Each structure stands twice: as structure tokens, then as C-alpha cells.
PDB file of C-alpha atoms in Angstrom:
ATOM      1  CA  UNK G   1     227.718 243.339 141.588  1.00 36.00           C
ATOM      2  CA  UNK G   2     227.664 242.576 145.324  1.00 40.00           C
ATOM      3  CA  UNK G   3     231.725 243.869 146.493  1.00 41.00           C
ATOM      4  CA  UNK G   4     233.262 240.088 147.481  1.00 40.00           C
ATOM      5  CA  UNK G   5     235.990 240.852 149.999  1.00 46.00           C
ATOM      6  CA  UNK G   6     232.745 241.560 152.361  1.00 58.00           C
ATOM      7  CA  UNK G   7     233.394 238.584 155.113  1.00 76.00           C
ATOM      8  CA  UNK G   8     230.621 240.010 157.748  1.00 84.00           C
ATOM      9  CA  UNK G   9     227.059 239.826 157.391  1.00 87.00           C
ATOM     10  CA  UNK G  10     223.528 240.058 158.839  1.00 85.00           C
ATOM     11  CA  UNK G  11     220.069 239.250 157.970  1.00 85.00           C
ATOM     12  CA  UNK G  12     216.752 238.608 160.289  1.00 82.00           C
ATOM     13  CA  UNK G  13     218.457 237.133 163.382  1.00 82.00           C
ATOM     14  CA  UNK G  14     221.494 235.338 161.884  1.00 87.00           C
ATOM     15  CA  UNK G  15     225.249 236.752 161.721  1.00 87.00           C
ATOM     16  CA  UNK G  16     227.156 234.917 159.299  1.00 90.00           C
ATOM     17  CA  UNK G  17     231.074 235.795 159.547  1.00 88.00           C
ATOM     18  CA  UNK G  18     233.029 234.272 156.598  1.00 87.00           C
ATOM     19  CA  UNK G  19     236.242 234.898 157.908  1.00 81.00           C
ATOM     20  CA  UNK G  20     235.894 232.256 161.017  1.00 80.00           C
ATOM     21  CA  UNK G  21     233.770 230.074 159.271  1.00 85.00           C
ATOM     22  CA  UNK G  22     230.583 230.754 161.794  1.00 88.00           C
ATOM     23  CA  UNK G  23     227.010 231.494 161.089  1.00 91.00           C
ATOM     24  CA  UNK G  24     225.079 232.438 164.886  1.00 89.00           C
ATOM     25  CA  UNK G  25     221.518 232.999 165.217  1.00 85.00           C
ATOM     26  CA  UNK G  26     221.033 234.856 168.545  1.00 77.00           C
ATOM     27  CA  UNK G  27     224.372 234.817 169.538  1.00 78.00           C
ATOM     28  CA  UNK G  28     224.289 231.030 169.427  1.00 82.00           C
ATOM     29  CA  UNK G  29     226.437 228.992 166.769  1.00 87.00           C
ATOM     30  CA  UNK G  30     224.677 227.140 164.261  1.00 90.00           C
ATOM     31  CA  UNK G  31     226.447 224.286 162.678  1.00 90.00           C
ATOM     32  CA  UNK G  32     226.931 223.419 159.296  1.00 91.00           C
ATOM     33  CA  UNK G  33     228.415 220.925 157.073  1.00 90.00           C
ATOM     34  CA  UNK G  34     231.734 223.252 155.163  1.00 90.00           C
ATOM     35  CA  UNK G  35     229.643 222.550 151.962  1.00 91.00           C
ATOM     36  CA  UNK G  36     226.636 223.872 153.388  1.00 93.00           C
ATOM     37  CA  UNK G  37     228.440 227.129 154.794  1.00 93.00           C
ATOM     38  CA  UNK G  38     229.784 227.500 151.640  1.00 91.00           C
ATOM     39  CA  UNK G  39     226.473 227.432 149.664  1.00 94.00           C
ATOM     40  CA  UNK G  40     225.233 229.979 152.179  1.00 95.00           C
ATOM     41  CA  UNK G  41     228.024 232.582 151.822  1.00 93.00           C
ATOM     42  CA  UNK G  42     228.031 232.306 147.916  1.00 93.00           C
ATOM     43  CA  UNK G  43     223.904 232.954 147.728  1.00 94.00           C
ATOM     44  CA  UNK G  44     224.755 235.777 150.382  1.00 92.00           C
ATOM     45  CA  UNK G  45     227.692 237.179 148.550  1.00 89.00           C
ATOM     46  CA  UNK G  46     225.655 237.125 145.505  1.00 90.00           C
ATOM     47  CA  UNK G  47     222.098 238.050 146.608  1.00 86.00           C
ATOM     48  CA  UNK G  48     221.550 240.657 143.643  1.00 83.00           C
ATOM     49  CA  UNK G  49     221.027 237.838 141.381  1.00 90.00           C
ATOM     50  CA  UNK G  50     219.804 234.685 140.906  1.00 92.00           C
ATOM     51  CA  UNK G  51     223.015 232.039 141.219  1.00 92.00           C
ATOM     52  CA  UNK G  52     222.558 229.274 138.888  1.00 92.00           C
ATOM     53  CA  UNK G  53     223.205 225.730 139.679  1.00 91.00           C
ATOM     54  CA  UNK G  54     226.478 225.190 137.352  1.00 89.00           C
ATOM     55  CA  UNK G  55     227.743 228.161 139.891  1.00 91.00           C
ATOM     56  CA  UNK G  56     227.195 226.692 142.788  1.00 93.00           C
ATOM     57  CA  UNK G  57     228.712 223.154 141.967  1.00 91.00           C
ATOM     58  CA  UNK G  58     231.974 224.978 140.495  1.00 89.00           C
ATOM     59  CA  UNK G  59     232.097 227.350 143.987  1.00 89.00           C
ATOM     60  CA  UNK G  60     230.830 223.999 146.536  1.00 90.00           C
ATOM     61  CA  UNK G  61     232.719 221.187 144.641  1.00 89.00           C
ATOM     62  CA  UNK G  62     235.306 222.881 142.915  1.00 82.00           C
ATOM     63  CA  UNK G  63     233.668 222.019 139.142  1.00 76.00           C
ATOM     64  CA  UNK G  64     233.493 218.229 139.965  1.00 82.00           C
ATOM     65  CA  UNK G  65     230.865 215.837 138.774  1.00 82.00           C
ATOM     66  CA  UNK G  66     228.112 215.884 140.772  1.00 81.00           C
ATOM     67  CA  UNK G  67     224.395 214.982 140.596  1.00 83.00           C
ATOM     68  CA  UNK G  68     221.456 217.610 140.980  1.00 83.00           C
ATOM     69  CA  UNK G  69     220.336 215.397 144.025  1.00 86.00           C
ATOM     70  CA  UNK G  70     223.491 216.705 145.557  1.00 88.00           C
ATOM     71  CA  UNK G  71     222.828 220.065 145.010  1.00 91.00           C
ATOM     72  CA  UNK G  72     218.790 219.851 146.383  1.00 91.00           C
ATOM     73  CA  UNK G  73     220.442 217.283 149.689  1.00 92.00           C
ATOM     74  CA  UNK G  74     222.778 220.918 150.318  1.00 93.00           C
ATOM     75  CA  UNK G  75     219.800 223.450 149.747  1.00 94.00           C
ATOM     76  CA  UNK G  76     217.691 221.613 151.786  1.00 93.00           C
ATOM     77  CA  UNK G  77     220.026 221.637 154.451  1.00 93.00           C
ATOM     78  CA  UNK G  78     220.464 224.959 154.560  1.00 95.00           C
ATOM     79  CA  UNK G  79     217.051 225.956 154.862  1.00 93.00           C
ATOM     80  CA  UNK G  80     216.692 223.547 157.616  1.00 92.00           C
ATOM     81  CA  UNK G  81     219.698 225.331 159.259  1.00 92.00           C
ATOM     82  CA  UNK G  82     217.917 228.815 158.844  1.00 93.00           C
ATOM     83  CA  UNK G  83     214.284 227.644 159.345  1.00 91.00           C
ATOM     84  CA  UNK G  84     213.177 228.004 156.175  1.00 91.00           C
ATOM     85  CA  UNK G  85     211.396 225.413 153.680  1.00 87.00           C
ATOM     86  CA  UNK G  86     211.168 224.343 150.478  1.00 85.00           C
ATOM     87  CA  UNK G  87     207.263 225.622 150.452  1.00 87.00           C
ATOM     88  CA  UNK G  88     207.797 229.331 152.476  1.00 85.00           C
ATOM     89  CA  UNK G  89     211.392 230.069 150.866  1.00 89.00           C
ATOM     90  CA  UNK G  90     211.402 232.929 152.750  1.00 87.00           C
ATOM     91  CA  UNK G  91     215.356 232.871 152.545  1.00 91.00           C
ATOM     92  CA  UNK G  92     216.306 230.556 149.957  1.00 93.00           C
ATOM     93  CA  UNK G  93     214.361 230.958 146.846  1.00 92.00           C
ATOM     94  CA  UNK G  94     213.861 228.631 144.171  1.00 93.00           C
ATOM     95  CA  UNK G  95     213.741 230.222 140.498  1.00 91.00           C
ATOM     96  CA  UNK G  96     212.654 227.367 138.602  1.00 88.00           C
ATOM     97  CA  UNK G  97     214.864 226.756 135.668  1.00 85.00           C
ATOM     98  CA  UNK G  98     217.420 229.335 136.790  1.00 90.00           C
ATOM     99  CA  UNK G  99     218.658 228.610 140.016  1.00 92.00           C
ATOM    100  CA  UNK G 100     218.389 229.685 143.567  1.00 94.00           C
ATOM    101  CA  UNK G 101     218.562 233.311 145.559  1.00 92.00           C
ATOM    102  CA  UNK G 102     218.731 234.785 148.810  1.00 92.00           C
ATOM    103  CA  UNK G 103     215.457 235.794 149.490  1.00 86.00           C
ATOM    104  CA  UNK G 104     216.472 238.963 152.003  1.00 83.00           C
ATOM    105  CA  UNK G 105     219.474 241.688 151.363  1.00 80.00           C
ATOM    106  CA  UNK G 106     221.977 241.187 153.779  1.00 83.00           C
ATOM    107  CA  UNK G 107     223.458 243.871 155.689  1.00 76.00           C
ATOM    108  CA  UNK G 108     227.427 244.323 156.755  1.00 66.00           C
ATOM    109  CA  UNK G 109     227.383 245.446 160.309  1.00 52.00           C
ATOM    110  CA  UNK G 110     228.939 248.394 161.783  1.00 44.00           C
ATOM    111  CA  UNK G 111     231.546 247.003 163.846  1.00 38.00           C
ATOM    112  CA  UNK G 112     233.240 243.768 164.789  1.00 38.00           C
ATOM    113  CA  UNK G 113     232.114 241.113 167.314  1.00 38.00           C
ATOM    114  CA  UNK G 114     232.639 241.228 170.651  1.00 38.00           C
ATOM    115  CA  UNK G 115     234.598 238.392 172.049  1.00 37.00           C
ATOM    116  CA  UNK G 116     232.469 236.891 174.984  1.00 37.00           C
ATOM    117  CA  UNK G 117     234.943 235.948 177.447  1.00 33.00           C
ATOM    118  CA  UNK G 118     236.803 239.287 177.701  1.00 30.00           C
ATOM    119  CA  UNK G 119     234.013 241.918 176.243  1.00 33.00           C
ATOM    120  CA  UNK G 120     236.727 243.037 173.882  1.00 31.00           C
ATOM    121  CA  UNK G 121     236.659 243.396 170.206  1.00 34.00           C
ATOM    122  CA  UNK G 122     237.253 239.619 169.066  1.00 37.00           C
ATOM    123  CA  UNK G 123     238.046 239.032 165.461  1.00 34.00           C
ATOM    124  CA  UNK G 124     240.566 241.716 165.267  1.00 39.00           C
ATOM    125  CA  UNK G 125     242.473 240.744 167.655  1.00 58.00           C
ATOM    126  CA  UNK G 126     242.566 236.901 167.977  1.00 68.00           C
ATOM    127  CA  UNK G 127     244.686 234.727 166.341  1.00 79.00           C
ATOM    128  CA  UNK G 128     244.123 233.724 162.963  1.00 84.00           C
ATOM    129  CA  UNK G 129     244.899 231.106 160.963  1.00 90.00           C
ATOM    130  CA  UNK G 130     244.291 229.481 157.269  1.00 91.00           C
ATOM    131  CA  UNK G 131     244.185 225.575 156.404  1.00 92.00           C
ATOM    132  CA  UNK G 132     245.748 225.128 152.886  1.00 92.00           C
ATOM    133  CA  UNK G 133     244.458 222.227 150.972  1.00 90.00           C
ATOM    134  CA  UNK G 134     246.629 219.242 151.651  1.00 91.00           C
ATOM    135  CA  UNK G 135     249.141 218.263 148.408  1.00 90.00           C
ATOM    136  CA  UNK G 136     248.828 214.634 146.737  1.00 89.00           C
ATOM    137  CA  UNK G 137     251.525 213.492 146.049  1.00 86.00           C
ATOM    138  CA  UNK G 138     250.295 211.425 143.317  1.00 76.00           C
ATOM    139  CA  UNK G 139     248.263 211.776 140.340  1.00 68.00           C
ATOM    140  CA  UNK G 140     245.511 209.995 141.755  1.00 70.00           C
ATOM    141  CA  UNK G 141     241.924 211.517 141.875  1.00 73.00           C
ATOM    142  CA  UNK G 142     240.632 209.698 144.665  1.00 75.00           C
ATOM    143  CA  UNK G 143     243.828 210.714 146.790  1.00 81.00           C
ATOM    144  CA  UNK G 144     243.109 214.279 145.971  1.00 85.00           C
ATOM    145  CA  UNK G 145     239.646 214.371 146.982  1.00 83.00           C
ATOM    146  CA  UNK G 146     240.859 212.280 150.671  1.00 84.00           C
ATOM    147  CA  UNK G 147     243.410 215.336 151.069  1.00 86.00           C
ATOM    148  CA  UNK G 148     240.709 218.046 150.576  1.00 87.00           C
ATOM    149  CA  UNK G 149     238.479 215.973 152.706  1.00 86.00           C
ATOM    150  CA  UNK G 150     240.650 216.106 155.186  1.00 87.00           C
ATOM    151  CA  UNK G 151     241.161 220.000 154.535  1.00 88.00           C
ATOM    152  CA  UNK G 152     237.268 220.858 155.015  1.00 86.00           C
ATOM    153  CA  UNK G 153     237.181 218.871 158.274  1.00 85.00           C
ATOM    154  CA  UNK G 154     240.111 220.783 160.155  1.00 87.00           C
ATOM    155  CA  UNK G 155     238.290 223.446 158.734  1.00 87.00           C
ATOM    156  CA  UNK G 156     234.785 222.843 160.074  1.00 82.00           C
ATOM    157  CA  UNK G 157     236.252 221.394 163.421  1.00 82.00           C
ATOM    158  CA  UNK G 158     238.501 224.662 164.087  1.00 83.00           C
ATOM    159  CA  UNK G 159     235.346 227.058 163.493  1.00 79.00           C
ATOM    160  CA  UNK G 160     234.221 225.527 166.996  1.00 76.00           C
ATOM    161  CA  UNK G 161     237.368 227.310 169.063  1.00 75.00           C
ATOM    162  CA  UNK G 162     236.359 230.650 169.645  1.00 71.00           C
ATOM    163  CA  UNK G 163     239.739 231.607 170.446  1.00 72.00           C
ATOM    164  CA  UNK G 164     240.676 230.872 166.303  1.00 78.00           C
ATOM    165  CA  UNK G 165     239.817 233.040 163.305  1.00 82.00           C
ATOM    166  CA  UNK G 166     239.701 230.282 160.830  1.00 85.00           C
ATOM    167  CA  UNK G 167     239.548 231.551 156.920  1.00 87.00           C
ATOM    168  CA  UNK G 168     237.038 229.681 155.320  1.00 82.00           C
ATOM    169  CA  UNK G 169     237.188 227.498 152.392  1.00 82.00           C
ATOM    170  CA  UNK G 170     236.387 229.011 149.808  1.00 78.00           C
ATOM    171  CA  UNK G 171     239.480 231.537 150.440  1.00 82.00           C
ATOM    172  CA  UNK G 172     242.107 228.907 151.496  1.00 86.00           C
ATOM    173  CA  UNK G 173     241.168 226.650 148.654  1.00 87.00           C
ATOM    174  CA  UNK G 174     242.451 229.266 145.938  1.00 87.00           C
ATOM    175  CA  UNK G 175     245.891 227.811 146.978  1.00 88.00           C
ATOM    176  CA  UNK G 176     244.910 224.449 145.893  1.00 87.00           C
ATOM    177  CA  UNK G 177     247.413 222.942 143.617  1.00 83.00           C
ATOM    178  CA  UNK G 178     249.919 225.792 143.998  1.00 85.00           C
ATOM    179  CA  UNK G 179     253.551 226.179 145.881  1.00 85.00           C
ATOM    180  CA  UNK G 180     252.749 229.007 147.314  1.00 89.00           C
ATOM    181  CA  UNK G 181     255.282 229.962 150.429  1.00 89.00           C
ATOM    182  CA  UNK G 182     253.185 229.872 153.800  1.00 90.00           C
ATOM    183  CA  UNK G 183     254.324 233.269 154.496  1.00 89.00           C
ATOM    184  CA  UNK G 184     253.040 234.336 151.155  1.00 90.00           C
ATOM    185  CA  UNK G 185     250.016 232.386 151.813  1.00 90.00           C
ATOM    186  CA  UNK G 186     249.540 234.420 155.643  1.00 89.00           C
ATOM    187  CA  UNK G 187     249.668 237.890 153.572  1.00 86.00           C
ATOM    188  CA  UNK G 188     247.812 237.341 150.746  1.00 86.00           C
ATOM    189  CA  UNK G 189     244.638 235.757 153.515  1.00 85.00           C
ATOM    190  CA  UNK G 190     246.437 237.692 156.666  1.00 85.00           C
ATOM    191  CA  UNK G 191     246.647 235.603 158.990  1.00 87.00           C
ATOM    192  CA  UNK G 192     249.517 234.720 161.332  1.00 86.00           C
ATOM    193  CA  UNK G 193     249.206 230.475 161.052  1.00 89.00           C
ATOM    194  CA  UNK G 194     248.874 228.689 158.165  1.00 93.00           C
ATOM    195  CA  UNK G 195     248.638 224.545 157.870  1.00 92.00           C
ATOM    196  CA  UNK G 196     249.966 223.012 155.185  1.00 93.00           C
ATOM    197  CA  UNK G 197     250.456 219.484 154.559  1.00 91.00           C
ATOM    198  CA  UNK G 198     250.925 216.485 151.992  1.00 91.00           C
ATOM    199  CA  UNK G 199     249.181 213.201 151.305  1.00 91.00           C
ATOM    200  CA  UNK G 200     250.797 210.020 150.215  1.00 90.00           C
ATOM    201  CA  UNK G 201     249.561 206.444 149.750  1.00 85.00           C
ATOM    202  CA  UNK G 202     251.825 203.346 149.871  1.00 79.00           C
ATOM    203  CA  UNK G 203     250.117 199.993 148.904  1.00 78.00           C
ATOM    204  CA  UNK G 204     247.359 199.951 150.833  1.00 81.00           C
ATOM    205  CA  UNK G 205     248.521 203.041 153.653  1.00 85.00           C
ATOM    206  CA  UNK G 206     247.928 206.369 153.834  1.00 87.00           C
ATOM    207  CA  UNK G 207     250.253 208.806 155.108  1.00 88.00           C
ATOM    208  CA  UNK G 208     249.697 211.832 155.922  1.00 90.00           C
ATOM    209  CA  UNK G 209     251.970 215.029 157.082  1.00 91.00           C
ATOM    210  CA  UNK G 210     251.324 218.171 158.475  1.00 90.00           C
ATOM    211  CA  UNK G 211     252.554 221.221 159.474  1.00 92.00           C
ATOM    212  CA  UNK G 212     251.495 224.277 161.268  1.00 91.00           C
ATOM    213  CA  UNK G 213     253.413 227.954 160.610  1.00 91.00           C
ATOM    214  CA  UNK G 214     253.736 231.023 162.028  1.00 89.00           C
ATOM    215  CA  UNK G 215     253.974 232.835 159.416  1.00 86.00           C
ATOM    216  CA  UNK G 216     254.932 236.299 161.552  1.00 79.00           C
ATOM    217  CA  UNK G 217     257.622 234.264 163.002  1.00 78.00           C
ATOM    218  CA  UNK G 218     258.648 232.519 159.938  1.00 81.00           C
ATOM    219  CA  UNK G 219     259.120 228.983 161.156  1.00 85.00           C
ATOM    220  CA  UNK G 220     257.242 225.853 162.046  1.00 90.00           C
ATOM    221  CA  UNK G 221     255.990 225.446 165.666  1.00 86.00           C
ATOM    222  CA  UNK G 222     254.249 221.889 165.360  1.00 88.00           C
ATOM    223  CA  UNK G 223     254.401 218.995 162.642  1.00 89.00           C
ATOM    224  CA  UNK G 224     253.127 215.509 162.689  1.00 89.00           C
ATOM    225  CA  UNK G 225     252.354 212.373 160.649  1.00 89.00           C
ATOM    226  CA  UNK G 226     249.420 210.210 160.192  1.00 88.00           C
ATOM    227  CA  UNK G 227     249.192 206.703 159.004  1.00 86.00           C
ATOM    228  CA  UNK G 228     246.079 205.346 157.793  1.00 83.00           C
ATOM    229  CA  UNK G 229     244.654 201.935 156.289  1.00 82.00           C
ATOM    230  CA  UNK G 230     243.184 202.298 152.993  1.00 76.00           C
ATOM    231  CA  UNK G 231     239.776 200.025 154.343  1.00 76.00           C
ATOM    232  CA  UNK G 232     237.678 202.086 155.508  1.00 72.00           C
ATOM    233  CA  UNK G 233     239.245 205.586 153.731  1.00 73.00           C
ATOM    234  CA  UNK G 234     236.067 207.697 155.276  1.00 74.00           C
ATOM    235  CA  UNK G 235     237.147 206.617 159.039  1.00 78.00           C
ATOM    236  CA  UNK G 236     240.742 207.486 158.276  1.00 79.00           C
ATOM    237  CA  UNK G 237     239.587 211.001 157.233  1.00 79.00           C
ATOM    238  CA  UNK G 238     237.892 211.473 160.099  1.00 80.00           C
ATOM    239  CA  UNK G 239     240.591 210.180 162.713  1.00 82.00           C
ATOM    240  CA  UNK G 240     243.227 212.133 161.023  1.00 83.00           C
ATOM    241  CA  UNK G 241     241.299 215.173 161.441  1.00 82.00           C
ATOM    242  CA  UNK G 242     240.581 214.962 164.551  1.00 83.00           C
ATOM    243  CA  UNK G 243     243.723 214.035 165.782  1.00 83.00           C
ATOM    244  CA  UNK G 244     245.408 217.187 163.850  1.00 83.00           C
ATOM    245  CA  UNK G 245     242.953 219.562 165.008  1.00 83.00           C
ATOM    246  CA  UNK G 246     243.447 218.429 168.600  1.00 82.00           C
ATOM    247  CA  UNK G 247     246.551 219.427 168.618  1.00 81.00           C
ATOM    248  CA  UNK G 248     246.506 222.689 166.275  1.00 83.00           C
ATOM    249  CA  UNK G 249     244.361 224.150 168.778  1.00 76.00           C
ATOM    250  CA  UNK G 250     246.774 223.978 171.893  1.00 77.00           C
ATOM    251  CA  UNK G 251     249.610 225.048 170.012  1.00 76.00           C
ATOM    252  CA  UNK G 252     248.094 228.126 168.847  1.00 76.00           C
ATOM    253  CA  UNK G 253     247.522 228.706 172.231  1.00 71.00           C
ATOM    254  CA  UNK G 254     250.683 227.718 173.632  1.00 68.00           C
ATOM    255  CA  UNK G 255     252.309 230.156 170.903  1.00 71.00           C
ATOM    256  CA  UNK G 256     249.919 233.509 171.781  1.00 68.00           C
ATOM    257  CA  UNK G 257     251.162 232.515 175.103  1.00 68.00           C
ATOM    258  CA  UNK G 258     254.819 232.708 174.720  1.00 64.00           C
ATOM    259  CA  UNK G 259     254.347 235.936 172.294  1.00 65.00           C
ATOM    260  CA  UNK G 260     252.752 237.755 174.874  1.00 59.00           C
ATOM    261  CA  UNK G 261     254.811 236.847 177.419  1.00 60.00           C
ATOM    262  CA  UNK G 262     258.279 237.752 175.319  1.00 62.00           C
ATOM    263  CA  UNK G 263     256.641 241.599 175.183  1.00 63.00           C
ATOM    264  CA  UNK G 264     256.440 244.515 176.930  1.00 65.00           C
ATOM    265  CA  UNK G 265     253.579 244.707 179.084  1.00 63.00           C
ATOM    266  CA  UNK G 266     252.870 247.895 178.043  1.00 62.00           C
ATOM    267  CA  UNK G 267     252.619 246.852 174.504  1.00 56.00           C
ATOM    268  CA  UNK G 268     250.206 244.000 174.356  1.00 60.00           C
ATOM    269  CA  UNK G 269     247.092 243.911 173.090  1.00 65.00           C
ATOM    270  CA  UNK G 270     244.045 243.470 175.139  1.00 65.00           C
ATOM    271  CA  UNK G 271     244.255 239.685 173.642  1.00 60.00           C
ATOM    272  CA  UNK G 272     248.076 239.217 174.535  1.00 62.00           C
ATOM    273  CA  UNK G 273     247.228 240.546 177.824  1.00 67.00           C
ATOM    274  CA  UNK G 274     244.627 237.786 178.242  1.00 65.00           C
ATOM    275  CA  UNK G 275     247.622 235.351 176.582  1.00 63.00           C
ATOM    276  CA  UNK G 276     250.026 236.531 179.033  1.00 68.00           C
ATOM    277  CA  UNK G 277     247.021 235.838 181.759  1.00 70.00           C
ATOM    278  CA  UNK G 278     246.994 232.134 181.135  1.00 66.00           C
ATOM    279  CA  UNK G 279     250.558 232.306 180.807  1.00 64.00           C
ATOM    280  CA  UNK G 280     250.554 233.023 184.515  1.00 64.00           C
ATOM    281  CA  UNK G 281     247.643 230.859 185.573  1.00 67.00           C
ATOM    282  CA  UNK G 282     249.338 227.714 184.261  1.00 66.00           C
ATOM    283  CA  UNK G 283     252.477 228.289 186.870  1.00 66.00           C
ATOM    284  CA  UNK G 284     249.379 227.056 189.626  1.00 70.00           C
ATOM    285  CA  UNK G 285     250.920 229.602 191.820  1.00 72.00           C
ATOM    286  CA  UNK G 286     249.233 232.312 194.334  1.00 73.00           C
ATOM    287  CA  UNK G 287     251.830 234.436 193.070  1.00 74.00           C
ATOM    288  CA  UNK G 288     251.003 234.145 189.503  1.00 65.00           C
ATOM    289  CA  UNK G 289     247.384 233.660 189.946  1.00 75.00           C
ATOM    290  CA  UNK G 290     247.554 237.074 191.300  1.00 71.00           C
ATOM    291  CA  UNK G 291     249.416 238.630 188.679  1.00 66.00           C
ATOM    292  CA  UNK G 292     247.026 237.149 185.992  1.00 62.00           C
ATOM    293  CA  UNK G 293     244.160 238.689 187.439  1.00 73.00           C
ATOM    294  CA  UNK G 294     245.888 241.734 187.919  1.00 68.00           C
ATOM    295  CA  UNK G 295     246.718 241.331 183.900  1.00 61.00           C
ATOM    296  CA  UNK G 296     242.860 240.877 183.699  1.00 63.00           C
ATOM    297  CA  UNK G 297     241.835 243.767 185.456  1.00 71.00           C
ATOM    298  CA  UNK G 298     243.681 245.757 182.864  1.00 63.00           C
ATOM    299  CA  UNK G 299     241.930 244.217 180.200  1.00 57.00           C
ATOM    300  CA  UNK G 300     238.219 244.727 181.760  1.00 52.00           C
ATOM    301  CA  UNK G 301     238.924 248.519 182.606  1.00 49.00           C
ATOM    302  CA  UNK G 302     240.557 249.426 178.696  1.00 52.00           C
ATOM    303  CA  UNK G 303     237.050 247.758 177.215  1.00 49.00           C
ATOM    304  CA  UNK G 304     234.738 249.392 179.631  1.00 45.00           C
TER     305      UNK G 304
END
């Protein structure tokens, strides 16, 4: 049995972290579809055995109905992601009958990422945050899969900002369909945001509210609302995510920001020091543009 609270892994050229919902090949992010990532982390975090296909539509689709063409369109995309076929399978291997396995044993590496911009150690340090699956506020089946639609897009958008460490899915979705606190929520994952949010339809609306936590701080720092027309409920989906994550993403920012800048210089982090940087840089002033690169300067000589 494979140990499951391993989030870091590598096999040929690929590093899959599950953590911030990224897979990179080279260095270089490869996008996937959330349902795809999360095929790919469950045939890595199980690679021992072969994972049968009743697994993978209870871990992917949370036990819904779906149809084996569903379950072929999501392996076939993966192997497209990693170069692989359906005729080679040198990663994703079919066991007729059975199921599918990872064709290679992955390996945990040694030590964290290195953040790119500042050469110091990234997922440690930067901001994390968790996206809870939104709450229906109906009985409705249809309205519940909209709200974790809307859930797996934040998600999948999020994993783009290198300055997030976004908990994937299949870790923030075992808070579906409970009130658990957001604070409780930020220990039990351990991260410092959390997003949390409701769905409601009237007549022929949609209505959706969010929130985003810091959980350290224990209050709210953003919250919004959506409306939506129930005609095209696909486009809403998309709109509403789009709309929530551009805004999650500056006010994570804006909030590292004013953390940083509330402390002690001497005791920030090498990310708080880069926080406190842009702090600085956004006064547009020769004064402060001096002092962030001083700031900077700090950070570059501690990670050399």
C-alpha cells in the first residue's frame, strides 16, 4: 500500500505536485482538465496495483453515473498529456478486464521546488489556499453538480498563479456536504485561505456567493455575488469562475502584502520579504523603489 499523504512526485521527465494542482514536464506546466489531474494522481498514488474502473469513477466523479466512454475520453487524455498511447502504454497501462496502472514507479523527490522568480524554496513558503466545494442550497441534483463545477474551475484556473499553493480536489472535496468551520477546514488541509461559498437558484437565476478566509487571521478579506441566467448554465459556470478567480488572486496578494508589511523586518520570511518588496514598488516612488530592491537583495544573498 502506496503511503497517500505523499503530494510530490517524479517519473521520466514529469513532476507532478498534488498539493498545487501542477504536473511540469521540463520545468514547463502541462495543463490538464481537474478530472484528468485527478485520474493521474490516483493511478500515481496507487501504482502498486492495478486501479479498477469502479475506483476511478468513485475518486474522478465522486460515485456518479457515468458511462465507460467517459472513463476511455479521460485515459486517453492523459496519455496524450504525457505522450503516451493507447498502443505503447508505456505509462498508462491497460489490464484488460481489470483496469488501468501506472506503467513506471514514481519517485518522491528529495526536496521542495524552487520558486523561479526568487530562487527560493517555493511551496513552503507561498501562500496557500483550499477551494471548498460550493453548498446548494437546495435539494436539487443538477444545482449540486453547477456548484462543484464551479469548484473544479477556480480550482484548475488558480493552479496557473505560481504565487498560490492550491490543494487539489480530491483533498478539498472531502468537505463536500459538511459545515465544517473554514478555520477547521485551513488545519485539517493547512493552508492559510480557504473559499467557501453557496449556490442558490430563483426561477430561472442563479446566484451565487462567495467568500475568501484567512483562516490565520480568522476573518473574511473578500466576498462577492454572482447572478446568472439559467439558459445557457455551462456559460454561467464559466463566467462565474472566472470572474471569482480574478479577483481571489489579487487579494491573496494584496493580503501577503499587508502581512509582511505589519512585521518586523527581521522576521519575515524570504517570501514576506518579497511581499513587503511589492509592497514598496506599488508606492511608484524612487524612495520605495529603492527600499524594495534593497528588500530583494536580502532575499537573493539568504538563498545563495
Amino acid at each position: 500500500m502506496n503511503d497517500h499523504s505523499n503530494t510530490q512526485f517524479s517519473f521520466e521527465n514529469f513532476d507532478l505536485n498534488v498539493d498545487a494542482a501542477e504536473l511540469r514536464k521540463n520545468g514547463e506546466l502541462v495543463p490538464l482538465e481537474p478530472q484528468v489531474f485527478d485520474l493521474l494522481v490516483l493511478l500515481i498514488q496507487n501504482s502498486d496495483r492495478v486501479v479498477s474502473k469502479d475506483e476511478i469513477i468513485e475518486s474522478v466523479w465522486n460515485g456518479r453515473f457515468v458511462s465507460e466512454s467517459a472513463v476511455s475520453t479521460r485515459i486517453n487524455a492523459l496519455r496524450r498529456a504525457l505522450g503516451d498511447d493507447g498502443t505503447e502504454q508505456r505509462l498508462i497501462k491497460t489490464v484488460h478486464g481489470r483496469g488501468f496502472r501506472f506503467g513506471v514507479q514514481p519517485q518522491k523527490p528529495d526536496s521542495v521546488p524552487t520558486n523561479e522568480a526568487t530562487g527560493v524554496s517555493g511551496i513552503a513558503e507561498k501562500p496557500s489556499i483550499a477551494i471548498v466545494p460550493l453548498r446548494p442550497l437546495s435539494g436539487d441534483v443538477e444545482l449540486e453538480y453547477f456548484a462543484d463545477g464551479i469548484a473544479e474551475e477556480i480550482i484548475n484556473a488558480l493552479s496557473r498563479f505560481h504565487e498560490l499553493a492550491v490543494i487539489a480536489r480530491n483533498s478539498s472535496f472531502t468537505f463536500k456536504g459538511k459545515s465544517t468551520p473554514a478555520q477547521e477546514i485551513a488545519k485539517s488541509l493547512g493552508v492559510k485561505y480557504v473559499l467557501e461559498g453557496s449556490v442558490r437558484q430563483v426561477a430561472e437565476r442563479i446566484r451565487v456567493a462567495v467568500q475568501l478566509v484567512d483562516a490565520e487571521a480568522g476573518h473574511t478579506i473578500w466576498s462577492d455575488r454572482y447572478d446568472g441566467d439559467l439558459s445557457d448554465i455551462f456559460e454561467v459556470q464559466d463566467e462565474i469562475a472566472a470572474k471569482a478567480v480574478n479577483s481571489i488572486a489579487p487579494q491573496t496578494q494584496y493580503a501577503e502584502m499587508a502581512s509582511a508589511y505589519r512585521k518586523e523586518m527581521t522576521s519575515l520570511s524570504d517570501w514576506e520579504k518579497v511581499m513587503r518588496a511589492r509592497w514598496h514598488m506599488d508606492k511608484y516612488s524612487k524612495e520605495h523603489t529603492e527600499e524594495a530592491l534593497q528588500i530583494l537583495s536580502n532575499v537573493v544573498g539568504s538563498s545563495s
